[in-house]
PDB file of C-alpha atoms in Angstrom:
ATOM      1  CA  MET A 446     -12.662  -5.617   4.455  1.00  0.00           C
ATOM      2  CA  ARG A 447     -14.721  -8.271   6.253  1.00  0.00           C
ATOM      3  CA  LYS A 448     -13.481 -10.916   3.809  1.00  0.00           C
ATOM      4  CA  LEU A 449      -9.885  -9.988   4.545  1.00  0.00           C
ATOM      5  CA  LEU A 450     -10.530 -10.228   8.286  1.00  0.00           C
ATOM      6  CA  PHE A 451     -12.115 -13.651   7.778  1.00  0.00           C
ATOM      7  CA  VAL A 452      -9.032 -14.887   5.879  1.00  0.00           C
ATOM      8  CA  PHE A 453      -6.767 -13.514   8.612  1.00  0.00           C
ATOM      9  CA  VAL A 454      -8.718 -15.281  11.347  1.00  0.00           C
ATOM     10  CA  LEU A 455      -8.644 -18.587   9.440  1.00  0.00           C
ATOM     11  CA  VAL A 456      -4.874 -18.440   9.080  1.00  0.00           C
ATOM     12  CA  VAL A 457      -4.382 -17.543  12.735  1.00  0.00           C
ATOM     13  CA  VAL A 458      -6.603 -20.403  13.861  1.00  0.00           C
ATOM     14  CA  GLY A 459      -4.678 -22.729  11.571  1.00  0.00           C
ATOM     15  CA  ALA A 460      -1.404 -21.595  13.096  1.00  0.00           C
ATOM     16  CA  PHE A 461      -2.570 -22.517  16.570  1.00  0.00           C
ATOM     17  CA  SER A 462      -4.041 -25.829  15.397  1.00  0.00           C
ATOM     18  CA  VAL A 463      -0.633 -27.091  14.259  1.00  0.00           C
ATOM     19  CA  ASN A 464       0.693 -26.610  17.794  1.00  0.00           C
ATOM     20  CA  ALA A 465       3.310 -24.013  16.899  1.00  0.00           C
ATOM     21  CA  GLN A 466       5.461 -23.792  20.014  1.00  0.00           C
ATOM     22  CA  LEU A 467       6.973 -20.317  19.767  1.00  0.00           C
ATOM     23  CA  LEU A 468       4.932 -17.361  18.546  1.00  0.00           C
ATOM     24  CA  GLY A 469       5.370 -13.641  18.274  1.00  0.00           C
ATOM     25  CA  PHE A 470       2.765 -10.921  17.964  1.00  0.00           C
ATOM     26  CA  ARG A 471       3.904  -7.696  16.314  1.00  0.00           C
ATOM     27  CA  VAL A 472       2.107  -4.352  16.365  1.00  0.00           C
ATOM     28  CA  ALA A 473       3.516  -1.431  14.405  1.00  0.00           C
ATOM     29  CA  ALA A 474       2.898   1.934  12.800  1.00  0.00           C
ATOM     30  CA  ASN A 475       3.804   2.382   9.150  1.00  0.00           C
ATOM     31  CA  SER A 476       4.329   5.096   6.582  1.00  0.00           C
ATOM     32  CA  GLY A 477       4.301   4.382   2.857  1.00  0.00           C
ATOM     33  CA  MET A 478       4.557   6.127  -0.478  1.00  0.00           C
ATOM     34  CA  LEU A 479       4.133   5.514  -4.181  1.00  0.00           C
ATOM     35  CA  ILE A 480       7.517   5.491  -5.938  1.00  0.00           C
ATOM     36  CA  SER A 481       6.397   5.159  -9.558  1.00  0.00           C
ATOM     37  CA  GLU A 482       4.031   3.486 -11.979  1.00  0.00           C
ATOM     38  CA  LEU A 483       5.557   0.734 -14.094  1.00  0.00           C
ATOM     39  CA  GLY A 484       4.778  -0.335 -17.641  1.00  0.00           C
ATOM     40  CA  THR A 485       4.069   1.555 -20.855  1.00  0.00           C
ATOM     41  CA  SER A 486       3.391   5.249 -20.279  1.00  0.00           C
ATOM     42  CA  ASP A 487       0.126   6.785 -21.431  1.00  0.00           C
ATOM     43  CA  VAL A 488       0.220   8.483 -24.840  1.00  0.00           C
ATOM     44  CA  PRO A 489      -1.386  11.933 -24.296  1.00  0.00           C
ATOM     45  CA  HIS A 490      -4.526  12.770 -26.263  1.00  0.00           C
ATOM     46  CA  PRO A 491      -3.908  15.569 -28.827  1.00  0.00           C
ATOM     47  CA  ASN A 492      -6.618  17.669 -27.172  1.00  0.00           C
ATOM     48  CA  ALA A 493      -4.647  17.615 -23.931  1.00  0.00           C
ATOM     49  CA  TRP A 494      -1.510  19.224 -25.353  1.00  0.00           C
ATOM     50  CA  PRO A 495      -2.804  22.795 -25.927  1.00  0.00           C
ATOM     51  CA  VAL A 496      -4.229  23.175 -22.411  1.00  0.00           C
ATOM     52  CA  SER A 497      -1.536  21.356 -20.385  1.00  0.00           C
ATOM     53  CA  PRO A 498       1.092  23.685 -18.864  1.00  0.00           C
ATOM     54  CA  ALA A 499       4.445  23.438 -20.624  1.00  0.00           C
ATOM     55  CA  THR A 500       6.114  22.663 -17.292  1.00  0.00           C
ATOM     56  CA  SER A 501       3.523  20.121 -16.159  1.00  0.00           C
ATOM     57  CA  SER A 502       4.387  16.635 -14.938  1.00  0.00           C
ATOM     58  CA  GLU A 503       2.351  13.536 -14.167  1.00  0.00           C
ATOM     59  CA  LYS A 504       4.451  12.931 -11.050  1.00  0.00           C
ATOM     60  CA  PHE A 505       2.895  13.489  -7.642  1.00  0.00           C
ATOM     61  CA  THR A 506       5.004  14.504  -4.639  1.00  0.00           C
ATOM     62  CA  PRO A 507       4.477  11.976  -1.795  1.00  0.00           C
ATOM     63  CA  GLN A 508       3.174  13.321   1.493  1.00  0.00           C
ATOM     64  CA  LEU A 509       3.681  11.912   4.976  1.00  0.00           C
ATOM     65  CA  SER A 510       0.999   9.409   5.944  1.00  0.00           C
ATOM     66  CA  ALA A 511       0.448   6.895   8.721  1.00  0.00           C
ATOM     67  CA  GLY A 512      -1.039   3.417   9.002  1.00  0.00           C
ATOM     68  CA  LEU A 513      -1.205   0.446  11.356  1.00  0.00           C
ATOM     69  CA  GLU A 514      -0.382  -3.246  11.132  1.00  0.00           C
ATOM     70  CA  ALA A 515      -0.493  -6.413  13.230  1.00  0.00           C
ATOM     71  CA  GLU A 516       1.341  -9.656  12.527  1.00  0.00           C
ATOM     72  CA  LEU A 517       1.379 -13.156  13.973  1.00  0.00           C
ATOM     73  CA  LEU A 518       4.879 -14.687  13.743  1.00  0.00           C
ATOM     74  CA  ILE A 519       5.459 -18.445  13.847  1.00  0.00           C
ATOM     75  CA  GLN A 520       8.965 -19.852  14.244  1.00  0.00           C
ATOM     76  CA  ILE A 521       9.649 -22.610  11.695  1.00  0.00           C
ATOM     77  CA  SER A 522      13.404 -23.032  12.248  1.00  0.00           C
ATOM     78  CA  GLU A 523      16.258 -21.483  14.190  1.00  0.00           C
ATOM     79  CA  LYS A 524      16.597 -18.599  11.742  1.00  0.00           C
ATOM     80  CA  THR A 525      13.254 -18.395   9.933  1.00  0.00           C
ATOM     81  CA  TYR A 526       9.759 -17.181  10.694  1.00  0.00           C
ATOM     82  CA  PHE A 527       6.439 -17.388   8.894  1.00  0.00           C
ATOM     83  CA  GLY A 528       4.184 -14.385   9.439  1.00  0.00           C
ATOM     84  CA  VAL A 529       0.537 -13.525   8.771  1.00  0.00           C
ATOM     85  CA  GLU A 530      -0.120  -9.785   8.735  1.00  0.00           C
ATOM     86  CA  LEU A 531      -3.192  -7.561   8.740  1.00  0.00           C
ATOM     87  CA  ASP A 532      -2.256  -4.125   7.452  1.00  0.00           C
ATOM     88  CA  TYR A 533      -3.796  -0.700   6.882  1.00  0.00           C
ATOM     89  CA  THR A 534      -1.688   1.598   4.701  1.00  0.00           C
ATOM     90  CA  ARG A 535      -2.403   5.128   3.577  1.00  0.00           C
ATOM     91  CA  LEU A 536      -0.692   6.767   0.594  1.00  0.00           C
ATOM     92  CA  LYS A 537      -0.994  10.467  -0.215  1.00  0.00           C
ATOM     93  CA  GLY A 538       0.454  12.807  -2.811  1.00  0.00           C
ATOM     94  CA  VAL A 539       0.059  16.230  -4.392  1.00  0.00           C
ATOM     95  CA  ASN A 540       0.789  17.621  -7.861  1.00  0.00           C
ATOM     96  CA  ASP A 541       1.038  21.405  -7.998  1.00  0.00           C
ATOM     97  CA  ASP A 542       1.482  21.510 -11.793  1.00  0.00           C
ATOM     98  CA  PRO A 543      -0.549  18.669 -13.334  1.00  0.00           C
ATOM     99  CA  PRO A 544      -1.314  18.114 -17.012  1.00  0.00           C
ATOM    100  CA  VAL A 545      -4.738  17.321 -18.418  1.00  0.00           C
ATOM    101  CA  PHE A 546      -4.799  13.584 -17.857  1.00  0.00           C
ATOM    102  CA  ASN A 547      -6.396  11.419 -20.537  1.00  0.00           C
ATOM    103  CA  TYR A 548      -8.941  10.268 -17.984  1.00  0.00           C
ATOM    104  CA  PHE A 549     -10.503  13.733 -18.009  1.00  0.00           C
ATOM    105  CA  LEU A 550     -11.245  13.300 -21.732  1.00  0.00           C
ATOM    106  CA  THR A 551     -13.109  10.002 -21.373  1.00  0.00           C
ATOM    107  CA  PRO A 552     -16.833   9.398 -20.763  1.00  0.00           C
ATOM    108  CA  TYR A 553     -15.877   7.961 -17.357  1.00  0.00           C
ATOM    109  CA  PHE A 554     -15.113  11.470 -16.140  1.00  0.00           C
ATOM    110  CA  GLN A 555     -18.539  12.715 -15.103  1.00  0.00           C
ATOM    111  CA  GLN A 556     -17.592  16.390 -15.140  1.00  0.00           C
ATOM    112  CA  TYR A 557     -16.184  16.239 -18.708  1.00  0.00           C
ATOM    113  CA  GLN A 558     -16.537  19.396 -20.801  1.00  0.00           C
ATOM    114  CA  ASP A 559     -14.579  20.992 -23.628  1.00  0.00           C
ATOM    115  CA  GLU A 560     -12.336  22.815 -21.168  1.00  0.00           C
ATOM    116  CA  PHE A 561     -10.778  21.571 -17.967  1.00  0.00           C
ATOM    117  CA  ILE A 562      -9.536  23.748 -15.138  1.00  0.00           C
ATOM    118  CA  ILE A 563      -5.823  23.327 -14.455  1.00  0.00           C
ATOM    119  CA  SER A 564      -5.311  23.356 -10.692  1.00  0.00           C
ATOM    120  CA  PRO A 565      -3.178  21.454  -8.146  1.00  0.00           C
ATOM    121  CA  LEU A 566      -4.424  17.913  -7.509  1.00  0.00           C
ATOM    122  CA  GLU A 567      -4.059  15.509  -4.610  1.00  0.00           C
ATOM    123  CA  TYR A 568      -4.802  11.835  -4.079  1.00  0.00           C
ATOM    124  CA  ASN A 569      -5.608   9.909  -0.940  1.00  0.00           C
ATOM    125  CA  THR A 570      -5.331   6.121  -1.239  1.00  0.00           C
ATOM    126  CA  ARG A 571      -6.061   3.503   1.411  1.00  0.00           C
ATOM    127  CA  LEU A 572      -4.935  -0.121   1.252  1.00  0.00           C
ATOM    128  CA  PHE A 573      -6.390  -2.885   3.418  1.00  0.00           C
ATOM    129  CA  ASN A 574      -3.973  -5.813   3.200  1.00  0.00           C
ATOM    130  CA  VAL A 575      -3.628  -9.413   4.295  1.00  0.00           C
ATOM    131  CA  ALA A 576       0.033 -10.378   3.872  1.00  0.00           C
ATOM    132  CA  VAL A 577       1.998 -13.603   4.182  1.00  0.00           C
ATOM    133  CA  ASN A 578       5.631 -12.967   5.149  1.00  0.00           C
ATOM    134  CA  TYR A 579       8.774 -15.074   5.254  1.00  0.00           C
ATOM    135  CA  LYS A 580      11.587 -13.692   7.436  1.00  0.00           C
ATOM    136  CA  TYR A 581      15.144 -14.989   7.590  1.00  0.00           C
ATOM    137  CA  PHE A 582      17.409 -13.855  10.434  1.00  0.00           C
ATOM    138  CA  PHE A 583      20.877 -14.356   8.967  1.00  0.00           C
ATOM    139  CA  MET A 584      22.853 -13.141  12.042  1.00  0.00           C
ATOM    140  CA  PRO A 585      20.870 -14.461  15.036  1.00  0.00           C
ATOM    141  CA  ASP A 586      23.788 -14.204  17.472  1.00  0.00           C
ATOM    142  CA  LYS A 587      24.091 -10.397  17.214  1.00  0.00           C
ATOM    143  CA  VAL A 588      22.611  -7.826  19.608  1.00  0.00           C
ATOM    144  CA  TRP A 589      21.034  -6.099  16.610  1.00  0.00           C
ATOM    145  CA  THR A 590      19.426  -8.961  14.682  1.00  0.00           C
ATOM    146  CA  PRO A 591      19.082  -8.158  10.956  1.00  0.00           C
ATOM    147  CA  PHE A 592      16.715 -10.017   8.674  1.00  0.00           C
ATOM    148  CA  VAL A 593      15.451 -10.142   5.113  1.00  0.00           C
ATOM    149  CA  LYS A 594      11.872 -10.860   4.189  1.00  0.00           C
ATOM    150  CA  LEU A 595       9.664 -11.846   1.281  1.00  0.00           C
ATOM    151  CA  THR A 596       6.011 -10.896   1.206  1.00  0.00           C
ATOM    152  CA  GLY A 597       2.876 -11.687  -0.785  1.00  0.00           C
ATOM    153  CA  VAL A 598      -0.174  -9.509  -0.220  1.00  0.00           C
ATOM    154  CA  VAL A 599      -3.879  -9.505  -1.080  1.00  0.00           C
ATOM    155  CA  ALA A 600      -5.136  -5.917  -1.000  1.00  0.00           C
ATOM    156  CA  LEU A 601      -8.318  -3.909  -1.288  1.00  0.00           C
ATOM    157  CA  VAL A 602      -7.594  -0.514  -2.835  1.00  0.00           C
ATOM    158  CA  GLY A 603      -9.695   2.578  -2.263  1.00  0.00           C
ATOM    159  CA  THR A 604      -8.642   5.935  -3.691  1.00  0.00           C
ATOM    160  CA  GLU A 605      -9.837   9.488  -4.217  1.00  0.00           C
ATOM    161  CA  LEU A 606      -8.503  12.193  -6.544  1.00  0.00           C
ATOM    162  CA  LYS A 607      -9.558  15.806  -6.112  1.00  0.00           C
ATOM    163  CA  TYR A 608      -8.395  19.387  -6.312  1.00  0.00           C
ATOM    164  CA  SER A 609      -5.879  20.312  -3.631  1.00  0.00           C
ATOM    165  CA  GLY A 610      -7.622  22.504  -1.097  1.00  0.00           C
ATOM    166  CA  PHE A 611     -10.997  23.919  -2.053  1.00  0.00           C
ATOM    167  CA  ALA A 612     -12.362  23.612  -5.557  1.00  0.00           C
ATOM    168  CA  PRO A 613     -11.777  26.687  -7.748  1.00  0.00           C
ATOM    169  CA  GLU A 614     -14.777  28.995  -7.919  1.00  0.00           C
ATOM    170  CA  GLU A 615     -14.976  28.491 -11.691  1.00  0.00           C
ATOM    171  CA  PHE A 616     -15.361  24.759 -11.174  1.00  0.00           C
ATOM    172  CA  LEU A 617     -18.257  25.263  -8.784  1.00  0.00           C
ATOM    173  CA  VAL A 618     -20.058  27.487 -11.287  1.00  0.00           C
ATOM    174  CA  ASP A 619     -19.344  25.712 -14.576  1.00  0.00           C
ATOM    175  CA  TYR A 620     -19.689  22.168 -13.353  1.00  0.00           C
ATOM    176  CA  GLY A 621     -22.379  22.633 -10.739  1.00  0.00           C
ATOM    177  CA  VAL A 622     -20.471  20.766  -8.062  1.00  0.00           C
ATOM    178  CA  ASN A 623     -21.198  21.598  -4.441  1.00  0.00           C
ATOM    179  CA  ASP A 624     -18.465  23.024  -2.223  1.00  0.00           C
ATOM    180  CA  GLY A 625     -16.445  20.211  -0.690  1.00  0.00           C
ATOM    181  CA  ALA A 626     -17.486  17.656  -3.324  1.00  0.00           C
ATOM    182  CA  ASP A 627     -14.746  18.409  -5.843  1.00  0.00           C
ATOM    183  CA  VAL A 628     -13.883  14.736  -6.353  1.00  0.00           C
ATOM    184  CA  LEU A 629     -12.520  13.988  -9.810  1.00  0.00           C
ATOM    185  CA  TYR A 630     -12.190  10.220  -9.387  1.00  0.00           C
ATOM    186  CA  ALA A 631     -13.028   7.848  -6.563  1.00  0.00           C
ATOM    187  CA  ARG A 632     -13.283   4.140  -6.001  1.00  0.00           C
ATOM    188  CA  GLY A 633     -13.998   2.273  -2.785  1.00  0.00           C
ATOM    189  CA  THR A 634     -14.760   5.439  -0.803  1.00  0.00           C
ATOM    190  CA  SER A 635     -17.873   7.129   0.549  1.00  0.00           C
ATOM    191  CA  THR A 636     -17.973   9.335  -2.559  1.00  0.00           C
ATOM    192  CA  SER A 637     -18.099   6.374  -4.960  1.00  0.00           C
ATOM    193  CA  GLU A 638     -20.592   3.630  -5.715  1.00  0.00           C
ATOM    194  CA  GLN A 639     -17.790   1.327  -6.860  1.00  0.00           C
ATOM    195  CA  LYS A 640     -16.312  -1.199  -4.459  1.00  0.00           C
ATOM    196  CA  LYS A 641     -12.642  -1.271  -3.535  1.00  0.00           C
ATOM    197  CA  TRP A 642     -10.281  -2.641  -6.165  1.00  0.00           C
ATOM    198  CA  PRO A 643      -8.979  -6.135  -5.246  1.00  0.00           C
ATOM    199  CA  ALA A 644      -5.294  -6.438  -6.104  1.00  0.00           C
ATOM    200  CA  PHE A 645      -2.237  -8.556  -5.398  1.00  0.00           C
ATOM    201  CA  HIS A 646       1.291  -7.385  -4.704  1.00  0.00           C
ATOM    202  CA  VAL A 647       4.621  -9.042  -3.994  1.00  0.00           C
ATOM    203  CA  GLY A 648       7.955  -7.779  -2.792  1.00  0.00           C
ATOM    204  CA  GLY A 649      10.662  -7.954  -0.190  1.00  0.00           C
ATOM    205  CA  GLY A 650      12.488  -5.965   2.397  1.00  0.00           C
ATOM    206  CA  ILE A 651      15.098  -5.741   5.121  1.00  0.00           C
ATOM    207  CA  GLY A 652      14.956  -4.889   8.796  1.00  0.00           C
ATOM    208  CA  PHE A 653      16.316  -5.612  12.234  1.00  0.00           C
ATOM    209  CA  ASP A 654      15.180  -6.476  15.744  1.00  0.00           C
ATOM    210  CA  TYR A 655      16.589  -5.529  19.104  1.00  0.00           C
ATOM    211  CA  ALA A 656      15.708  -7.549  22.206  1.00  0.00           C
ATOM    212  CA  LEU A 657      14.502  -5.238  24.973  1.00  0.00           C
ATOM    213  CA  SER A 658      13.874  -8.288  27.150  1.00  0.00           C
ATOM    214  CA  ASP A 659      13.419 -12.044  26.756  1.00  0.00           C
ATOM    215  CA  ARG A 660       9.883 -11.523  25.517  1.00  0.00           C
ATOM    216  CA  LEU A 661       9.813  -7.996  24.110  1.00  0.00           C
ATOM    217  CA  LEU A 662      11.554  -6.882  20.900  1.00  0.00           C
ATOM    218  CA  PHE A 663      11.858  -3.607  19.030  1.00  0.00           C
ATOM    219  CA  GLU A 664      11.534  -4.029  15.246  1.00  0.00           C
ATOM    220  CA  ILE A 665      11.929  -1.765  12.226  1.00  0.00           C
ATOM    221  CA  ASP A 666      11.785  -2.777   8.575  1.00  0.00           C
ATOM    222  CA  GLY A 667      11.465  -1.370   5.081  1.00  0.00           C
ATOM    223  CA  THR A 668       9.551  -3.090   2.295  1.00  0.00           C
ATOM    224  CA  CYS A 669       9.144  -2.526  -1.447  1.00  0.00           C
ATOM    225  CA  THR A 670       6.277  -4.142  -3.351  1.00  0.00           C
ATOM    226  CA  VAL A 671       4.938  -4.175  -6.897  1.00  0.00           C
ATOM    227  CA  LEU A 672       1.170  -3.743  -6.769  1.00  0.00           C
ATOM    228  CA  ASN A 673      -1.175  -4.905  -9.526  1.00  0.00           C
ATOM    229  CA  SER A 674      -3.119  -1.643  -9.622  1.00  0.00           C
ATOM    230  CA  GLY A 675      -2.716   1.585 -11.568  1.00  0.00           C
ATOM    231  CA  ILE A 676      -4.977   3.797  -9.457  1.00  0.00           C
ATOM    232  CA  ILE A 677      -2.679   4.232  -6.456  1.00  0.00           C
ATOM    233  CA  ASP A 678      -2.121   7.870  -7.517  1.00  0.00           C
ATOM    234  CA  GLY A 679      -5.868   8.330  -7.974  1.00  0.00           C
ATOM    235  CA  VAL A 680      -5.632   8.651 -11.774  1.00  0.00           C
ATOM    236  CA  PRO A 681      -6.966   5.839 -13.997  1.00  0.00           C
ATOM    237  CA  ASN A 682      -4.605   5.248 -16.911  1.00  0.00           C
ATOM    238  CA  PHE A 683      -5.811   5.681 -20.492  1.00  0.00           C
ATOM    239  CA  THR A 684      -3.595   5.841 -23.553  1.00  0.00           C
ATOM    240  CA  TYR A 685      -4.351   7.509 -26.896  1.00  0.00           C
ATOM    241  CA  SER A 686      -4.325   5.540 -30.132  1.00  0.00           C
ATOM    242  CA  ARG A 687      -5.632   6.018 -33.659  1.00  0.00           C
ATOM    243  CA  GLU A 688      -6.927   2.869 -35.315  1.00  0.00           C
ATOM    244  CA  GLU A 689      -8.400   2.842 -38.827  1.00  0.00           C
ATOM    245  CA  GLY A 690      -8.906   6.583 -38.647  1.00  0.00           C
ATOM    246  CA  VAL A 691     -10.746   6.407 -35.320  1.00  0.00           C
ATOM    247  CA  GLU A 692      -9.350   8.146 -32.243  1.00  0.00           C
ATOM    248  CA  LEU A 693      -9.512   6.007 -29.127  1.00  0.00           C
ATOM    249  CA  LEU A 694      -8.647   6.296 -25.448  1.00  0.00           C
ATOM    250  CA  LYS A 695      -7.924   2.756 -24.289  1.00  0.00           C
ATOM    251  CA  TYR A 696      -7.481   1.628 -20.703  1.00  0.00           C
ATOM    252  CA  ASN A 697      -3.790   1.132 -19.941  1.00  0.00           C
ATOM    253  CA  ARG A 698      -3.156  -1.414 -17.196  1.00  0.00           C
ATOM    254  CA  ARG A 699      -0.208  -0.298 -15.055  1.00  0.00           C
ATOM    255  CA  LEU A 700       1.652  -1.654 -12.053  1.00  0.00           C
ATOM    256  CA  SER A 701       2.647   0.472  -9.059  1.00  0.00           C
ATOM    257  CA  LEU A 702       5.934   0.343  -7.167  1.00  0.00           C
ATOM    258  CA  THR A 703       5.444   1.264  -3.505  1.00  0.00           C
ATOM    259  CA  THR A 704       7.627   1.375  -0.421  1.00  0.00           C
ATOM    260  CA  GLN A 705       6.799   1.281   3.274  1.00  0.00           C
ATOM    261  CA  ILE A 706       8.640   1.676   6.587  1.00  0.00           C
ATOM    262  CA  SER A 707       7.266   0.022   9.737  1.00  0.00           C
ATOM    263  CA  VAL A 708       8.270   0.545  13.359  1.00  0.00           C
ATOM    264  CA  GLY A 709       6.819  -1.491  16.208  1.00  0.00           C
ATOM    265  CA  LEU A 710       7.148  -4.038  19.005  1.00  0.00           C
ATOM    266  CA  VAL A 711       7.114  -7.838  19.011  1.00  0.00           C
ATOM    267  CA  PHE A 712       5.728  -9.758  22.003  1.00  0.00           C
ATOM    268  CA  LEU A 713       6.943 -13.370  22.328  1.00  0.00           C
ATOM    269  CA  PHE A 714       4.974 -16.199  23.907  1.00  0.00           C
ATOM    270  CA  GLU A 715       4.699 -19.976  23.815  1.00  0.00           C
ATOM    271  CA  ILE A 716       1.849 -22.441  23.354  1.00  0.00           C
ATOM    272  CA  GLY A 717       1.776 -26.217  23.698  1.00  0.00           C
ATOM    273  CA  ASP A 718       4.076 -28.471  25.672  1.00  0.00           C
ATOM    274  CA  GLY A 719       6.613 -28.853  22.880  1.00  0.00           C
ATOM    275  CA  GLY A 720       7.809 -25.278  23.089  1.00  0.00           C
ATOM    276  CA  ARG A 721       8.601 -25.158  26.795  1.00  0.00           C
ATOM    277  CA  GLY A 722      12.147 -25.324  27.968  1.00  0.00           C
ATOM    278  CA  SER A 723      13.112 -25.882  31.572  1.00  0.00           C
ATOM    279  CA  GLY A 724      10.890 -23.834  33.841  1.00  0.00           C
ATOM    280  CA  GLY A 725       8.848 -22.569  30.902  1.00  0.00           C
ATOM    281  CA  ARG A 726      11.676 -20.391  29.532  1.00  0.00           C
ATOM    282  CA  ILE A 727      11.696 -19.216  25.925  1.00  0.00           C
ATOM    283  CA  ASP A 728      12.971 -21.780  23.410  1.00  0.00           C
ATOM    284  CA  PRO A 729      16.760 -21.243  23.070  1.00  0.00           C
ATOM    285  CA  ASN A 730      16.420 -21.751  19.302  1.00  0.00           C
ATOM    286  CA  LEU A 731      14.806 -18.324  19.090  1.00  0.00           C
ATOM    287  CA  PRO A 732      17.388 -16.000  17.508  1.00  0.00           C
ATOM    288  CA  PHE A 733      16.736 -13.252  20.040  1.00  0.00           C
ATOM    289  CA  PHE A 734      17.154 -15.581  22.994  1.00  0.00           C
ATOM    290  CA  ARG A 735      20.893 -15.478  22.406  1.00  0.00           C
ATOM    291  CA  ASN A 736      20.997 -11.708  22.669  1.00  0.00           C
ATOM    292  CA  LYS A 737      20.191 -11.819  26.369  1.00  0.00           C
ATOM    293  CA  HIS A 738      21.814 -15.098  27.416  1.00  0.00           C
TER     294      HIS A 738
END
């Protein structure tokens, strides 16, 4: 997290050093969810079939979550902005009818035994992101100013998978796990010795702004990204194969498709002499300037 903050500060300082005349500072709340994992699906281990419910599914139902983000916007032309964003996103989900995932049959699962308790599962994933955004306002003369954006993001992923609610009593007895510590997989959290997973994701989105005043804007946008990490749902991916008569569970690298909605405010200000119009007014090249004048 400290490394991401350091990168963010460097970019912000660089933005000011090039004497960018017109800047915006956006603060927003966000809510995101995992849509699906991409790539080749895991082949279930034969030992998982007999104990997995016939109606089970690997899909988790997304739950409402909330995060925060801040972005520095730098105008580079009449219709385009470059943005540097610091973002905290939380993704949650629950599966009331899960199968026995291959992960539970690997040596990486510390509570592995011959039998596994089938019970609802939930994941709680946190992403700490530094994003670079490009925004194009293709109708700057409208009251509602729509835009499209492209984004590239460096992320640190922390996740935790556990039973939904309290651990079943049988789990506490058979596995010797203390109440409240029913974590089945974790990375980058207080219950794990592993650091957060560094990952990269790219994507795009659409949104719009509405000028509340010359220097204050309301903004909402939706973004979809493909994330280079398969643990967003808290379950590491392993696929079954049989090679030369030997049964193997091999790590299966997957991508994750996520979506996020952000709602916030943009504060406009100027720096340097080049960005001042008559009497220090906002640069008329700003798309939103035309909404009020």
